Short mmCIF file of C-alpha atoms and ligand atoms in Angstrom, two decimals:
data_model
loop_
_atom_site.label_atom_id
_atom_site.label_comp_id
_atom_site.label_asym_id
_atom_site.label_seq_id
_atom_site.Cartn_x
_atom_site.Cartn_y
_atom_site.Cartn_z
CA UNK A 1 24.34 12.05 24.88
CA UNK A 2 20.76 11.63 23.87
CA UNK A 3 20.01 11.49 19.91
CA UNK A 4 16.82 12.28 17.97
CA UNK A 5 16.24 10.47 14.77
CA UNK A 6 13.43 11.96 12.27
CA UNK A 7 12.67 8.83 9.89
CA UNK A 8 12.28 5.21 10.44
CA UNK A 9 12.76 3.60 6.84
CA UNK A 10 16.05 2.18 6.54
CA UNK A 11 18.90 4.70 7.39
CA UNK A 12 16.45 5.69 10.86
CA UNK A 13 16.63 2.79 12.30
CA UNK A 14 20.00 1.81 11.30
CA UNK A 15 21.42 5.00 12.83
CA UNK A 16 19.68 4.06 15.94
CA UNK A 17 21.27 0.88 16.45
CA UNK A 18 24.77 1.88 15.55
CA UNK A 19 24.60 4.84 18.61
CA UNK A 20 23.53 2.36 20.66
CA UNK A 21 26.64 0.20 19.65
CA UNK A 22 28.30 3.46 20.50
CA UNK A 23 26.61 4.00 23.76
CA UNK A 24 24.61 6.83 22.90
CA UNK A 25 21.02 6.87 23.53
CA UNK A 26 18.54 6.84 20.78
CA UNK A 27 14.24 7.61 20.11
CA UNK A 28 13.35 7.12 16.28
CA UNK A 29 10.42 8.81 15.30
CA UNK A 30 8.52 7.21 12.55
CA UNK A 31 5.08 8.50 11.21
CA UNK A 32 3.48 5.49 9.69
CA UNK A 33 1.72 3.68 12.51
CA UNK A 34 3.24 -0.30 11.05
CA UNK A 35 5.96 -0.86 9.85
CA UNK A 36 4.78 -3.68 7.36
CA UNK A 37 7.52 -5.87 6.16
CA UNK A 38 5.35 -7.05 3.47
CA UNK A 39 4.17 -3.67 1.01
CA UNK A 40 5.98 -2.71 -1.78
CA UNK A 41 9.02 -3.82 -4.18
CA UNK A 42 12.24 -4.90 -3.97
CA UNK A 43 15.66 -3.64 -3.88
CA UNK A 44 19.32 -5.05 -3.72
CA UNK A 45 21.96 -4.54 -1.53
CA UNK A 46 25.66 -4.33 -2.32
CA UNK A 47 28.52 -5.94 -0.60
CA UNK A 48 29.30 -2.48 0.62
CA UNK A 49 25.24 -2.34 2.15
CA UNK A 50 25.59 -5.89 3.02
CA UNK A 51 28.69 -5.10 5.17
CA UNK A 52 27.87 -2.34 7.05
CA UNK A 53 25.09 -4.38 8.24
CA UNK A 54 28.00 -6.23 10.63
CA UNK A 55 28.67 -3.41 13.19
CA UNK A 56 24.80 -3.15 13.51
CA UNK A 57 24.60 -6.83 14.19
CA UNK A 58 21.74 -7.63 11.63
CA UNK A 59 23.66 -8.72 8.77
CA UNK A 60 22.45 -12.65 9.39
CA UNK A 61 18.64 -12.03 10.33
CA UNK A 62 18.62 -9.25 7.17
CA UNK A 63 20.31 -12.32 5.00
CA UNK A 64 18.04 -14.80 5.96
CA UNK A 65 15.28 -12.35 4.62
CA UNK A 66 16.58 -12.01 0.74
CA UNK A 67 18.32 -14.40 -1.60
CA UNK A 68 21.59 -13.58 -3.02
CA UNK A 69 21.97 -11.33 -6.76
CA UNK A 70 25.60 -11.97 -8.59
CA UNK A 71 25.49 -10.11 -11.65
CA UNK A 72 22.73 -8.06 -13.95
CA UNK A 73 22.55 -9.25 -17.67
CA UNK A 74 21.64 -6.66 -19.45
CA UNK A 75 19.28 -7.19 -22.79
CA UNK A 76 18.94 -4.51 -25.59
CA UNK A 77 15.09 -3.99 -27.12
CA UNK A 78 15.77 -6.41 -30.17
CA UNK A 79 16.23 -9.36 -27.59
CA UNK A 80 20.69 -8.62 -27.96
CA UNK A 81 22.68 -9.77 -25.33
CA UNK A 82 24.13 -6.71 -24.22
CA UNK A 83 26.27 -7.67 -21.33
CA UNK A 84 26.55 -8.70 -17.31
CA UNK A 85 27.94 -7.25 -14.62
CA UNK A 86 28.98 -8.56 -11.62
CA UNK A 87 27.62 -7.11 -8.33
CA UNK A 88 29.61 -9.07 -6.13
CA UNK A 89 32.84 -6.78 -5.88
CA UNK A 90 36.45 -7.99 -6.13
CA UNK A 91 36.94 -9.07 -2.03
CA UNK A 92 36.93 -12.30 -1.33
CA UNK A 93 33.27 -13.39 0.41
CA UNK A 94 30.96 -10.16 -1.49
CA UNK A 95 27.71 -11.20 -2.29
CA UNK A 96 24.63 -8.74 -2.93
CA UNK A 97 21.17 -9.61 -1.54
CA UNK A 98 17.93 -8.91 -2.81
CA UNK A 99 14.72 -8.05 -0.39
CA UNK A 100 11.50 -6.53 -0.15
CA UNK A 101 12.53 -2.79 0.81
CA UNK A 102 9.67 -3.24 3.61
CA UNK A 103 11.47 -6.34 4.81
CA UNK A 104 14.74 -4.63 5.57
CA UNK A 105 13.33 -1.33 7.12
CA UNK A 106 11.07 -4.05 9.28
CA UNK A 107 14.14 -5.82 10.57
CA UNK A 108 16.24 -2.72 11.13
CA UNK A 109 13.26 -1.90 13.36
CA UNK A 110 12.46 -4.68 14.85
CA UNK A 111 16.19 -5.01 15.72
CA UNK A 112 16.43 -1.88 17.20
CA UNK A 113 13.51 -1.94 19.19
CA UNK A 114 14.78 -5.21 20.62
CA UNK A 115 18.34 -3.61 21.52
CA UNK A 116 16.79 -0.70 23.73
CA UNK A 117 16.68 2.02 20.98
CA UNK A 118 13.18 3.52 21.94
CA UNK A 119 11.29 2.97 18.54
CA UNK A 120 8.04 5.39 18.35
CA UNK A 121 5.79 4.67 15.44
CA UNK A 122 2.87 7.02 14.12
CA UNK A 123 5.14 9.97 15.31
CA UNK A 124 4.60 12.80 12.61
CA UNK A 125 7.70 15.33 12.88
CA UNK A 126 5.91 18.45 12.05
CA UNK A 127 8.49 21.42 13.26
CA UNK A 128 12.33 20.57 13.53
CA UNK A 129 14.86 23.30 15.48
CA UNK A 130 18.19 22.70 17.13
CA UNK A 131 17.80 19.98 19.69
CA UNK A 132 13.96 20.02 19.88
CA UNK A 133 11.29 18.12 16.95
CA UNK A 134 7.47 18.74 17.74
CA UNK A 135 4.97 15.70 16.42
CA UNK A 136 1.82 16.97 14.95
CA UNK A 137 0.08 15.90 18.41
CA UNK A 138 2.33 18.64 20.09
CA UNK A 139 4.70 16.40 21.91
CA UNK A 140 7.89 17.90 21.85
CA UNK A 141 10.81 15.33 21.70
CA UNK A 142 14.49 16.69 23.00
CA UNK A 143 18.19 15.73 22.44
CA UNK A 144 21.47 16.69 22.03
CA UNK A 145 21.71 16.00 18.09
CA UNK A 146 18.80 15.73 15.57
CA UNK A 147 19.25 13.43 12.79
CA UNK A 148 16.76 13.99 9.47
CA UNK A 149 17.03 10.29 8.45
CA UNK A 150 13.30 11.16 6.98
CA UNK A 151 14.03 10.45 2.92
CA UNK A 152 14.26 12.34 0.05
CA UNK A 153 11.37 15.38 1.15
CA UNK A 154 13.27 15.73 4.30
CA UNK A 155 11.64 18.43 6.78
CA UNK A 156 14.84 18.41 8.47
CA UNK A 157 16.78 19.43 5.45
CA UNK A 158 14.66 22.16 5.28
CA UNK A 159 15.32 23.34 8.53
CA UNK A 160 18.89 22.74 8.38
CA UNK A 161 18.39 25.12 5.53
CA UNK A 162 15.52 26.40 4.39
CA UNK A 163 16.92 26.84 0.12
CA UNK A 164 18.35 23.55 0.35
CA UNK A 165 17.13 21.65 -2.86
CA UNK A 166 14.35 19.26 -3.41
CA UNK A 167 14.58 15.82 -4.84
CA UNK A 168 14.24 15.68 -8.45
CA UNK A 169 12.27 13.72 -10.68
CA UNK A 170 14.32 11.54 -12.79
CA UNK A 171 11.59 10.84 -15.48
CA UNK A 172 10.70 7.50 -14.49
CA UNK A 173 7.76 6.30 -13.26
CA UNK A 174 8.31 2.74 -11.15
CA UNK A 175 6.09 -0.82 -10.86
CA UNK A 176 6.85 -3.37 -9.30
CA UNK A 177 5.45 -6.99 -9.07
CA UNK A 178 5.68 -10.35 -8.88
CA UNK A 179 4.64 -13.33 -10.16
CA UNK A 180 3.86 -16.96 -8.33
CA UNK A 181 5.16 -20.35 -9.39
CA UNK A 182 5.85 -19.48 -13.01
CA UNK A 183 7.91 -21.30 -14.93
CA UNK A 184 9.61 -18.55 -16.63
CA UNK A 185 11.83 -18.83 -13.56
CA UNK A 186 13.82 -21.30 -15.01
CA UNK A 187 14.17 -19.27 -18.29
CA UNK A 188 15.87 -16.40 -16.25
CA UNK A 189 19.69 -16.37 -15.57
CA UNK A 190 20.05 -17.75 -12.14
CA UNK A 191 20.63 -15.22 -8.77
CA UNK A 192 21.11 -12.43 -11.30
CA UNK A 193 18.24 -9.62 -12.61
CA UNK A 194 18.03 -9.56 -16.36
CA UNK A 195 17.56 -6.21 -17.32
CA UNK A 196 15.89 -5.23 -20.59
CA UNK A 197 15.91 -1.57 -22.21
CA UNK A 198 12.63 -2.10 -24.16
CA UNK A 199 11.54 -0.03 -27.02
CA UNK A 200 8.74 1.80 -24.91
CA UNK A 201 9.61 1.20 -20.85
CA UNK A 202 12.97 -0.76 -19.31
CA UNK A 203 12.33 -3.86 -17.38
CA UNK A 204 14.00 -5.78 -14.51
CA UNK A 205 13.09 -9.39 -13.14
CA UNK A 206 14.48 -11.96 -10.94
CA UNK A 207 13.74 -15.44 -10.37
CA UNK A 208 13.31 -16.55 -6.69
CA UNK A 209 14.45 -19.67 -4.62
CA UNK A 210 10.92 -20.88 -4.78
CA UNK A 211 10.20 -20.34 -7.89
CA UNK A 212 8.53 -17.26 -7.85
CA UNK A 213 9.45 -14.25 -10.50
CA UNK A 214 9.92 -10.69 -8.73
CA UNK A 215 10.09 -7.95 -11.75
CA UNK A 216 9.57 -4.09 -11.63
CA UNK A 217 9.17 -2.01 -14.74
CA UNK A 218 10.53 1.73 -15.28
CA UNK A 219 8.48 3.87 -17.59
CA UNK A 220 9.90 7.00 -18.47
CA UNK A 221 7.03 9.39 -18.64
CA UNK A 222 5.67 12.86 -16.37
CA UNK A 223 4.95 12.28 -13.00
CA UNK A 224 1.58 10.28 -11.71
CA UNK A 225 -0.55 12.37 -9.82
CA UNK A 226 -2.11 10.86 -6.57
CA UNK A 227 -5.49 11.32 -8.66
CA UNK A 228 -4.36 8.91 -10.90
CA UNK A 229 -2.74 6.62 -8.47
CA UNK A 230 -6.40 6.97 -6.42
CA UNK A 231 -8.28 6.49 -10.09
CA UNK A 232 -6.70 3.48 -11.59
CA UNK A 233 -7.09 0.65 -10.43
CA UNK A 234 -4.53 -3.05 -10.48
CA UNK A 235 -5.93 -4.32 -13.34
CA UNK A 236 -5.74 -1.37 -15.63
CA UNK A 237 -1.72 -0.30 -14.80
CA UNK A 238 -1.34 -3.92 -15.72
CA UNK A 239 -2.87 -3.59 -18.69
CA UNK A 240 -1.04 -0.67 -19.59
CA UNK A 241 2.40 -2.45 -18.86
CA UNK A 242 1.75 -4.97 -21.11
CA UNK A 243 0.63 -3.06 -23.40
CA UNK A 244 3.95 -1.04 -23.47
CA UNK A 245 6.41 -4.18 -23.19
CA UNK A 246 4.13 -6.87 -25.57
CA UNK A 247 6.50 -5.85 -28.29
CA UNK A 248 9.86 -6.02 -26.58
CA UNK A 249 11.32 -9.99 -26.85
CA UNK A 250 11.59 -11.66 -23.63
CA UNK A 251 9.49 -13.08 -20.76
CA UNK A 252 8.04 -9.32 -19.92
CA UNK A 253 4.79 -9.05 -21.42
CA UNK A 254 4.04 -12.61 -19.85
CA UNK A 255 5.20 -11.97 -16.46
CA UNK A 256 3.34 -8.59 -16.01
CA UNK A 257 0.42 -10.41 -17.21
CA UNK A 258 0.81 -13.51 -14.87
CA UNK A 259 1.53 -11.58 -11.70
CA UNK A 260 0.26 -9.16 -8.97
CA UNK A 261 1.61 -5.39 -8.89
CA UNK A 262 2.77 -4.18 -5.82
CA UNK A 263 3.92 -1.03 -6.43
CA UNK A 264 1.75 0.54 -9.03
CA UNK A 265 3.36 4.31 -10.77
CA UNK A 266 5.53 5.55 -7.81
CA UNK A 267 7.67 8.87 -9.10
CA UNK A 268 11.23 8.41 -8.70
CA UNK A 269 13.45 11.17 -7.51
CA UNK A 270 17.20 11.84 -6.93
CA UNK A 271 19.17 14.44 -4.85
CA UNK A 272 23.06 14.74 -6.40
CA UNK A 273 24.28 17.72 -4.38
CA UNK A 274 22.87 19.29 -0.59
CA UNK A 275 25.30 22.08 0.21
CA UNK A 276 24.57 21.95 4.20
CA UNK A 277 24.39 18.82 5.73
CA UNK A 278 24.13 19.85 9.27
CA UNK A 279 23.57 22.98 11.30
CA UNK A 280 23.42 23.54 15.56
CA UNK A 281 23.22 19.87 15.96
CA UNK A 282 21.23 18.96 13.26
CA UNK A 283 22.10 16.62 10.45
CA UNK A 284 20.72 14.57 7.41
CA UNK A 285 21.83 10.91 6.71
CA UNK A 286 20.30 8.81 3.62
CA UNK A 287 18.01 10.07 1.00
CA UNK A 288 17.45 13.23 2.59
CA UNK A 289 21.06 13.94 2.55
CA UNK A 290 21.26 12.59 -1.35
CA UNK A 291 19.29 10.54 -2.92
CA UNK A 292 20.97 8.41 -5.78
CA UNK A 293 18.36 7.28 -8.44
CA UNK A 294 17.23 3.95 -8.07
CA UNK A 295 18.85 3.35 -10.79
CA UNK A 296 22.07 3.33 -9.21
CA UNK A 297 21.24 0.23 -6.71
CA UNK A 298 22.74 1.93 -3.79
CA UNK A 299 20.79 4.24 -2.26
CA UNK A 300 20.15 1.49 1.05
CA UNK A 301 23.64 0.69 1.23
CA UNK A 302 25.12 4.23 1.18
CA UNK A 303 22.71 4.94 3.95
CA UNK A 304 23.49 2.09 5.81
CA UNK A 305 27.31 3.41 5.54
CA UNK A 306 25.86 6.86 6.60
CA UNK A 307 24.52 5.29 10.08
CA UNK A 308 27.63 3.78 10.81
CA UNK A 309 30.11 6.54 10.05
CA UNK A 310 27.83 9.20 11.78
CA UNK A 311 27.53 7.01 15.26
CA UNK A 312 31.49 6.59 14.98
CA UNK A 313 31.84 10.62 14.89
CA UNK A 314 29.48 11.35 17.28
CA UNK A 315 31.80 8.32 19.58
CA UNK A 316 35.06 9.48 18.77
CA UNK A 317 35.13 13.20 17.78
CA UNK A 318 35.43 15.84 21.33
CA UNK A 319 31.86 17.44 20.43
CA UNK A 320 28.73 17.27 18.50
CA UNK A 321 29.85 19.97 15.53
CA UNK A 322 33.11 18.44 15.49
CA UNK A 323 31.54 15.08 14.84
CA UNK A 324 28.68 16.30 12.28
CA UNK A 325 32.21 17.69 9.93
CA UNK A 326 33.93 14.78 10.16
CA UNK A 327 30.95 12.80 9.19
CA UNK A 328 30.47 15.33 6.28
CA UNK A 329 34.39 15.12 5.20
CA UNK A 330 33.91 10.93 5.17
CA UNK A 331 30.70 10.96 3.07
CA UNK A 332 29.98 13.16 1.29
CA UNK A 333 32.93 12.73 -2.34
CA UNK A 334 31.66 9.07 -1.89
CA UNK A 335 28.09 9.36 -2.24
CA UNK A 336 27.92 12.34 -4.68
CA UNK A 337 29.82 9.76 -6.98
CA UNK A 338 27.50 6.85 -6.48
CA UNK A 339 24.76 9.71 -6.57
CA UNK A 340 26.18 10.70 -10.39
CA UNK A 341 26.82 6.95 -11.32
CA UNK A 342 22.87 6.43 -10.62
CA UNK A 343 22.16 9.42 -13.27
CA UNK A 344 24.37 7.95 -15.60
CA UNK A 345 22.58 4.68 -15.76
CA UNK A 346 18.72 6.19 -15.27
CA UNK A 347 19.55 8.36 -18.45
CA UNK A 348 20.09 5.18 -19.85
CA UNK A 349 17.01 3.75 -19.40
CA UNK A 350 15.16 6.88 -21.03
CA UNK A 351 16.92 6.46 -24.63
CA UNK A 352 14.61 7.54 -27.79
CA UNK A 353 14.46 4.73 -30.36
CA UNK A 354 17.93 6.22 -32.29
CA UNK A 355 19.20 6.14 -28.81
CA UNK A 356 18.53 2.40 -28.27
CA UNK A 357 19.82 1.12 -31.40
CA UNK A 358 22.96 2.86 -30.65
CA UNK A 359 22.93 1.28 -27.00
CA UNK A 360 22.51 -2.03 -28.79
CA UNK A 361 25.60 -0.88 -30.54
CA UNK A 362 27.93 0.35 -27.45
CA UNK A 363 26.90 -1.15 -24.57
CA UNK A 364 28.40 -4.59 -25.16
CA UNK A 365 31.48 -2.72 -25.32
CA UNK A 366 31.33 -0.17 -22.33
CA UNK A 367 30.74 -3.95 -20.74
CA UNK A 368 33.80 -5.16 -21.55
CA UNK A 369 35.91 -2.75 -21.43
CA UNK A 370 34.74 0.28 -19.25
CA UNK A 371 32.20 -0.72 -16.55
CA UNK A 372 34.14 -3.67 -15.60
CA UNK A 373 34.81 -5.14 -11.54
CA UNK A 374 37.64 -3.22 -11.82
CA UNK A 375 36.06 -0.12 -12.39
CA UNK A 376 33.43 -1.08 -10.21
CA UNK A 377 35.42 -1.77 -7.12
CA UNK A 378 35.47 1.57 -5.61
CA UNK A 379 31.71 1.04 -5.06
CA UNK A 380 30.90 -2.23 -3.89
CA UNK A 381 34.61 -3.42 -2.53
CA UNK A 382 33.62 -0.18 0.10
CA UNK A 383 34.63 -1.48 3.93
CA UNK A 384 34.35 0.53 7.08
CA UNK A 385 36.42 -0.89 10.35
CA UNK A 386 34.14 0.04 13.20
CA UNK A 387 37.23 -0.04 15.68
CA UNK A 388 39.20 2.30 14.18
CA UNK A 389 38.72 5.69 15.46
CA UNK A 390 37.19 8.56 12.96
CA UNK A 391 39.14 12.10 12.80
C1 LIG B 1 11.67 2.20 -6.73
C2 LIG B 1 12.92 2.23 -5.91
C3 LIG B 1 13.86 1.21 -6.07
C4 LIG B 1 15.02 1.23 -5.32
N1 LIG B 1 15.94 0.24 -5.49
C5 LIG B 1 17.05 0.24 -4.72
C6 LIG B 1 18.02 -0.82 -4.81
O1 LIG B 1 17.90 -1.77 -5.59
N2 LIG B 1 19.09 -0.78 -3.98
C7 LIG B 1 19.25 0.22 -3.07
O2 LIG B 1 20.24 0.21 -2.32
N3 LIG B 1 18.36 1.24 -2.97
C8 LIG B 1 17.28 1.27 -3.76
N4 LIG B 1 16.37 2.27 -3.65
C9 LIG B 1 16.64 3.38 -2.75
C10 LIG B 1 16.35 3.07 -1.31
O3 LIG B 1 15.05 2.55 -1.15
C11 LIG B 1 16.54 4.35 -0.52
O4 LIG B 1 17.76 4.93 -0.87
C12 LIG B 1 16.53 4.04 0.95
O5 LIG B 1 15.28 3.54 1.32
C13 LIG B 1 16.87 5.31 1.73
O6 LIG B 1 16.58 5.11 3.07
P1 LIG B 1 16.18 6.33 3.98
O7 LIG B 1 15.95 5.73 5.31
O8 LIG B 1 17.17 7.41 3.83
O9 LIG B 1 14.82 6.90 3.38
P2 LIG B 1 13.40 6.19 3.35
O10 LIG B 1 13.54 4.73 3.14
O11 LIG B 1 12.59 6.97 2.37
O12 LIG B 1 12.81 6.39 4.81
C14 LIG B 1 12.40 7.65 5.28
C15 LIG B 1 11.42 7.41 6.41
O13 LIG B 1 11.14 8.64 7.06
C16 LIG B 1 9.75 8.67 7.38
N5 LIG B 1 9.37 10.08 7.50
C17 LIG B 1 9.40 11.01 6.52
N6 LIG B 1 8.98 12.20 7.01
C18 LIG B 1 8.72 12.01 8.33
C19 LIG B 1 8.24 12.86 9.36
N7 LIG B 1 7.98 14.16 9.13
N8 LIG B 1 8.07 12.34 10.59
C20 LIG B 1 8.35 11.02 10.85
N9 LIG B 1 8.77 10.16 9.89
C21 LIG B 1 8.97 10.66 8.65
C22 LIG B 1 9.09 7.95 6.22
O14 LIG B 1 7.81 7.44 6.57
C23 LIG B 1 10.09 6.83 5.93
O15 LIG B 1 9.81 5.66 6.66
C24 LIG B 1 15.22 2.29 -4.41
C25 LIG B 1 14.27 3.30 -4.24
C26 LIG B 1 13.13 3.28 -5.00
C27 LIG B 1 12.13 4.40 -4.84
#
């Protein structure tokens, strides 16, 4: 069996080497040209991401590339402790893992590349059918099962079928950045982000091993246009951060100041519910199959999962349709839950001021008493036995 994967971000690659674990062969198309471990912001990995990482045999070299996140403390906009939570799970030897989103997708690949999977980068998808993708250059690309691992705008969602939704703006509007050497680090709860609804834009940072400060800031807001991406320049979206968190209490103002944006007013989207997920041997994995908010923290790991349970059906089930509904029935009630969990907490983050002073009020107890491990577990406590045989 030959596989064609549309997508090499993280659940592209991913997929790629977990067929080849299952003795399927594997070509990833990617369109960007590098794949540069370097660009953009940061994310975190659950245990459950973290884990599934194991069958695909990249869990050290992936590890080696982040430094480990136990718990978010969450801060309300008059400087109120609101809360932590733990992000390590209730199983013995969960950690989380923060890393450059570019880092990950660049191991994955690299990875991959170096276990046979044939790895094809500037290769724009531009039609997608049953068993056949065409690139923009007109090279056709053939297999037995096409697999839209190509993010929330998925072209292969679209020809699995054509009324299937698009993502949806959740109202925020994400930066990213960091900041060298500062000695805020120490100020910062250790191997933990501290989270901060502010009164005008919410606000994440982490301190590094070395001392660095890696932060992001969500401002709720309409949707930048790539004019104004093209038209404003570092400087001025810094500005304009601090300009919207100098009020808030709290190292923010200072760190935006102090550091370098990396990702400067990138529109987040989400995707709760795709009705078809595959078609005549096509099938979507990852953010083009749904896309939690960022919010949630997941969105990597659940695709991760994805890869692993969709190379076990396509191993153990008698046939490719068999294999794309049993990969269906095992996804999809899990991530439509993490995918609703993410809305939950991005609403969150867009509170009006009566909103926030009533966050200030609750939260502390929704932490103590209803988003606890416990109730946690189901997400991050998540293990999948690559032995065992999928029906
Ligand atoms: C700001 C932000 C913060 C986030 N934070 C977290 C977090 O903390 N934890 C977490 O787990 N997740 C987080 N996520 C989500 C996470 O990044 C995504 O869920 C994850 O990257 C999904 O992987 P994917 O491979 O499905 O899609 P993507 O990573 O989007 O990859 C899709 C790939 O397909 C390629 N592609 C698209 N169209 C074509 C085509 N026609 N031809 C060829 N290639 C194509 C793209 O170039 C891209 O490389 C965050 C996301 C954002 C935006």
């Amino acid at each position: 069996m030959r596989a064609v994967v549309v997508g090499g971000g993280v659940a592209g690659p991913a997929v790629g080497l977990a067929l080849h674990r299952a003795g399927i062969d594997a070509v990833v198309l990617e369109r960007r040209a590098v794949v540069d471990p370097d660009e953009g912001s940061y994310l975190t990995l659950g245990p459950n991401g973290l884990d599934a990482l194991t069958p695909l045999g990249v869990r050290g070299p992936v590890e080696a590339a982040g430094f480990p996140t136990r718990r978010n403390v969450l801060q309300g906009s008059t400087g109120r402790a609101l809360g932590a939570l733990s992000l390590t799970g209730t199983l013995p030897g969960g950690a989380a893992l923060t890393l450059k989103r570019s880092r990950l997708a660049a191991e994955l690949t690299t990875h991959a590349a170096r276990a046979g999977v044939d790895v094809r980068l500037g290769a724009h998808v531009g039609r997608v059918g049953p068993g056949v993708v065409t690139l923009d250059d007109g090279t056709t690309v053939r297999g037995d099962v096409v697999i839209g691992a190509d993010g929330v705008h998925s072209r292969v969602r679209r020809a699995i079928d054509p009324t299937a939704p698009a993502g949806r703006y959740v109202g925020l509007t994400n930066f990213g950045g960091i900041t060298r050497g500062t000695p805020l680090a120490d100020t910062l709860p250790p191997a933990a982000w501290l989270l901060v609804f502010g009164s005008r834009a919410f606000f994440g940072a982490h301190p590094t091993p070395d001392g660095d400060v890696v932060w992001f800031v969500n401002v709720p807001r309409a949707r930048t246009t790539p004019e104004e991406r093209a038209g404003t320049s570092e400087v001025r979206w810094r500005e304009h951060l601090h300009e919207l968190l100098r009020d808030d209490p709290g190292p923010a103002a200072e760190l935006v100041a102090a550091g370098r944006l990396e990702l400067a007013g990138d529109n987040t989207f989400d995707l709760p519910h795709v009705p078809t997920w595959s078609r005549d041997g096509m099938v979507v994995v990852g953010d083009a199959a749904h896309a939690p908010s960022p919010s949630s923290g997941q969105g990597a790991s659940i695709a991760l999962e994805d890869a692993v349970v969709l190379a076990q059906a396509l191993r153990d089930a008698p046939d490719v349709t068999t294999a794309l509904a049993t990969y269906e029935h095992l996804r999809r009630p899990r991530v439509e839950r993490v995918v609703a969990a993410g809305a939950r907490s991005g609403s969150a983050k867009i509170a009006g001021p009566l909103g926030r002073r009533v966050q200030d009020l609750v939260m502390p107890l929704v932490l103590r008493h209803v988003v606890t491990d416990r109730s946690t577990a189901w997400m991050y406590d998540h293990r999948i036995d690559w032995d065992a045989r999928v029906a």
